[in-house]
Coordinates of N, CA, C and O in Angstrom, one line a residue:
X1 N 0.8 -1.2 0.0 CA 0.0 0.0 0.0 C 0.9 1.2 0.0 O 1.9 1.3 0.6
X2 N 0.4 2.2 -0.7 CA 1.2 3.5 -0.8 C 0.2 4.6 -0.5 O -1.0 4.5 -0.7
X3 N 0.7 5.8 -0.1 CA -0.1 7.0 0.2 C 0.1 7.9 -0.9 O 1.3 8.3 -1.3
X4 N -1.0 8.4 -1.5 CA -0.9 9.4 -2.6 C -1.6 10.6 -2.2 O -2.7 10.6 -1.5
X5 N -1.2 11.8 -2.7 CA -1.8 13.1 -2.4 C -2.5 13.6 -3.6 O -2.0 13.5 -4.7
X6 N -3.6 14.1 -3.4 CA -4.5 14.7 -4.5 C -4.9 16.1 -4.2 O -5.0 16.5 -3.1
X7 N -5.3 16.8 -5.3 CA -5.9 18.1 -5.1 C -7.2 18.2 -5.9 O -7.2 17.7 -7.1
X8 N -8.2 18.7 -5.3 CA -9.5 18.8 -6.0 C -9.5 20.1 -6.8 O -9.2 21.2 -6.3
X9 N -9.9 20.0 -8.1 CA -9.9 21.2 -8.9 C -11.2 22.0 -8.6 O -11.2 23.2 -8.9
X10 N -12.2 21.4 -8.1 CA -13.5 22.1 -7.9 C -13.4 23.0 -6.6 O -13.8 24.1 -6.6
X11 N -12.9 22.4 -5.5 CA -12.9 23.2 -4.3 C -11.5 23.5 -3.8 O -11.4 24.3 -2.8
X12 N -10.4 23.0 -4.4 CA -9.1 23.3 -4.0 C -8.6 22.5 -2.8 O -7.4 22.7 -2.4
X13 N -9.4 21.6 -2.3 CA -8.9 20.8 -1.1 C -7.7 19.9 -1.5 O -7.7 19.3 -2.6
X14 N -6.8 19.7 -0.6 CA -5.7 18.7 -0.8 C -6.0 17.6 0.2 O -6.3 17.8 1.4
X15 N -5.9 16.4 -0.3 CA -6.1 15.2 0.6 C -5.3 14.0 0.2 O -4.7 14.0 -0.9
X16 N -5.2 13.0 1.1 CA -4.4 11.9 0.8 C -5.3 10.6 0.8 O -6.3 10.6 1.5
X17 N -4.8 9.6 0.1 CA -5.5 8.3 0.1 C -4.5 7.2 0.1 O -3.4 7.4 -0.6
X18 N -4.7 6.2 0.9 CA -3.9 5.0 0.9 C -4.5 4.0 0.0 O -5.7 3.6 0.2
X19 N -3.8 3.5 -1.0 CA -4.3 2.5 -1.9 C -3.2 1.7 -2.5 O -2.0 2.1 -2.4
X20 N -3.5 0.5 -3.1 CA -2.4 -0.3 -3.7 C -1.8 0.5 -4.8 O -2.4 1.3 -5.5
X21 N -0.5 0.2 -5.1 CA 0.2 0.9 -6.2 C -0.5 0.6 -7.5 O -0.4 1.5 -8.4
X22 N -1.1 -0.5 -7.7 CA -1.8 -0.9 -8.9 C -3.0 0.0 -9.2 O -3.4 0.2 -10.3
X23 N -3.5 0.7 -8.2 CA -4.6 1.6 -8.3 C -4.2 3.1 -8.2 O -5.0 4.0 -8.0
X24 N -2.9 3.4 -8.4 CA -2.4 4.7 -8.2 C -3.0 5.7 -9.2 O -3.2 6.9 -8.9
X25 N -3.4 5.3 -10.4 CA -3.9 6.2 -11.4 C -5.4 6.1 -11.4 O -6.1 6.8 -12.3
X26 N -6.1 5.4 -10.6 CA -7.5 5.3 -10.5 C -8.1 6.7 -10.0 O -7.4 7.3 -9.2
X27 N -9.2 7.1 -10.5 CA -9.8 8.3 -10.0 C -10.0 8.3 -8.5 O -10.3 7.3 -7.9
X28 N -9.9 9.5 -7.9 CA -10.1 9.7 -6.4 C -11.0 10.8 -6.2 O -10.7 12.0 -6.6
X29 N -12.1 10.6 -5.5 CA -13.0 11.7 -5.1 C -12.5 12.4 -3.9 O -11.9 11.8 -3.0
X30 N -12.7 13.7 -3.8 CA -12.3 14.5 -2.7 C -13.2 14.2 -1.5 O -14.3 13.7 -1.7
X31 N -12.9 14.6 -0.3 CA -13.8 14.4 0.8 C -15.2 15.1 0.7 O -16.1 14.6 1.3
X32 N -15.2 16.1 -0.1 CA -16.5 16.8 -0.4 C -17.3 16.1 -1.5 O -18.4 16.6 -1.8
X33 N -16.8 15.1 -2.1 CA -17.5 14.3 -3.1 C -17.2 14.7 -4.6 O -17.8 14.1 -5.5
X34 N -16.4 15.7 -4.8 CA -16.0 16.1 -6.1 C -15.1 15.1 -6.8 O -14.3 14.5 -6.1
X35 N -15.3 14.9 -8.1 CA -14.5 13.9 -8.8 C -13.4 14.4 -9.7 O -12.6 13.7 -10.2
X36 N -13.4 15.8 -9.8 CA -12.4 16.4 -10.7 C -11.1 16.6 -9.9 O -10.9 17.7 -9.3
X37 N -10.3 15.6 -9.7 CA -9.1 15.7 -8.9 C -7.9 15.3 -9.7 O -8.0 14.7 -10.8
X38 N -6.7 15.7 -9.2 CA -5.5 15.5 -9.9 C -4.5 14.9 -8.8 O -4.5 15.4 -7.7
X39 N -3.7 13.9 -9.2 CA -2.7 13.3 -8.3 C -1.5 14.3 -8.3 O -1.0 14.7 -9.4
X40 N -1.0 14.6 -7.1 CA 0.1 15.5 -7.0 C 1.4 14.7 -6.9 O 1.5 13.5 -6.5
X41 N 2.5 15.3 -7.4 CA 3.8 14.7 -7.3 C 4.3 14.9 -5.9 O 4.3 16.0 -5.4
X42 N 4.8 13.9 -5.2 CA 5.3 14.0 -3.9 C 6.7 13.5 -3.9 O 7.1 12.4 -4.4
X43 N 7.6 14.3 -3.3 CA 9.0 13.9 -3.1 C 9.1 13.0 -1.9 O 8.5 13.3 -0.9
X44 N 9.8 12.0 -2.0 CA 9.9 11.0 -0.9 C 11.3 11.1 -0.3 O 12.3 11.1 -1.1
X45 N 11.4 11.2 0.9 CA 12.6 11.2 1.7 C 12.8 9.9 2.4 O 11.9 9.5 3.1
X46 N 13.9 9.3 2.2 CA 14.2 8.0 2.9 C 15.3 8.2 3.9 O 16.4 8.6 3.5
X47 N 15.0 8.0 5.1 CA 16.0 8.2 6.1 C 16.8 7.0 6.4 O 16.5 5.9 5.9
X48 N 17.9 7.2 7.0 CA 18.8 6.1 7.3 C 19.8 6.5 8.4 O 19.7 7.6 8.9
X49 N 20.8 5.7 8.6 CA 21.8 6.0 9.6 C 22.9 6.9 8.9 O 23.2 6.7 7.8
X50 N 23.4 7.8 9.7 CA 24.5 8.6 9.2 C 25.7 7.8 9.3 O 26.0 7.2 10.4
X51 N 26.5 7.8 8.3 CA 27.8 7.1 8.3 C 28.9 8.0 8.3 O 28.9 9.1 7.7
X52 N 30.0 7.6 9.0 CA 31.2 8.4 9.0 C 32.0 8.3 7.8 O 31.6 7.6 6.8
X53 N 33.2 8.9 7.7 CA 34.0 8.8 6.5 C 34.4 7.3 6.3 O 34.5 6.5 7.2
X54 N 34.7 7.0 5.0 CA 35.1 5.7 4.6 C 36.5 5.4 5.3 O 37.3 6.2 5.4
X55 N 36.7 4.1 5.7 CA 37.9 3.8 6.3 C 39.1 3.9 5.2 O 38.9 3.7 4.1
X56 N 40.2 4.2 5.7 CA 41.4 4.4 4.8 C 42.3 3.2 5.0 O 42.4 2.6 6.1
X57 N 43.1 3.0 4.0 CA 44.2 1.9 4.1 C 43.6 0.6 3.8 O 42.4 0.3 4.0
X58 N 44.4 -0.3 3.2 CA 44.0 -1.7 3.0 C 43.1 -1.8 1.8 O 42.3 -0.9 1.5
X59 N 43.3 -2.8 1.0 CA 42.4 -3.1 -0.1 C 42.7 -2.3 -1.3 O 43.4 -1.2 -1.2
X60 N 42.3 -2.7 -2.5 CA 42.6 -2.0 -3.7 C 41.9 -0.7 -3.7 O 40.7 -0.6 -3.3
X61 N 42.5 0.4 -4.1 CA 41.9 1.7 -4.2 C 41.6 2.3 -2.9 O 41.1 3.4 -2.8
X62 N 42.0 1.7 -1.8 CA 41.9 2.3 -0.5 C 43.3 2.3 0.2 O 43.5 3.0 1.2
X63 N 44.2 1.6 -0.4 CA 45.6 1.5 0.2 C 46.7 1.8 -0.8 O 47.9 1.7 -0.4
X64 N 46.4 2.2 -2.0 CA 47.4 2.6 -2.9 C 47.9 1.5 -3.8 O 48.9 1.6 -4.5
X65 N 47.2 0.4 -4.0 CA 47.6 -0.7 -4.9 C 47.2 -0.3 -6.4 O 47.7 -0.9 -7.3
X66 N 46.4 0.7 -6.5 CA 46.0 1.1 -7.9 C 46.9 2.2 -8.3 O 47.3 3.1 -7.6
X67 N 47.3 2.2 -9.6 CA 48.3 3.2 -10.1 C 47.6 4.0 -11.1 O 47.0 3.6 -12.0

C-alpha cells in the first residue's frame, strides 16, 4: 500500500488516500465528493543512519595498490 496526495480542482482541497500501487492512477474523489481531482507529485525522503568517513588503508583503491 502506498499513500498518494491529490488536489480537488473544484474546491481546492488537498487530501491523501492510501491504496495499492496498482490503483495509483484510478480516480479519487475528494472528501466533499467532487471527482475532478489530480494526483500530486510527492517527493519522498528515505531516512537512514548517518555514516562516518570511509575507512582508509588496505584493499585496492583504499591503500594505494591502484596506479
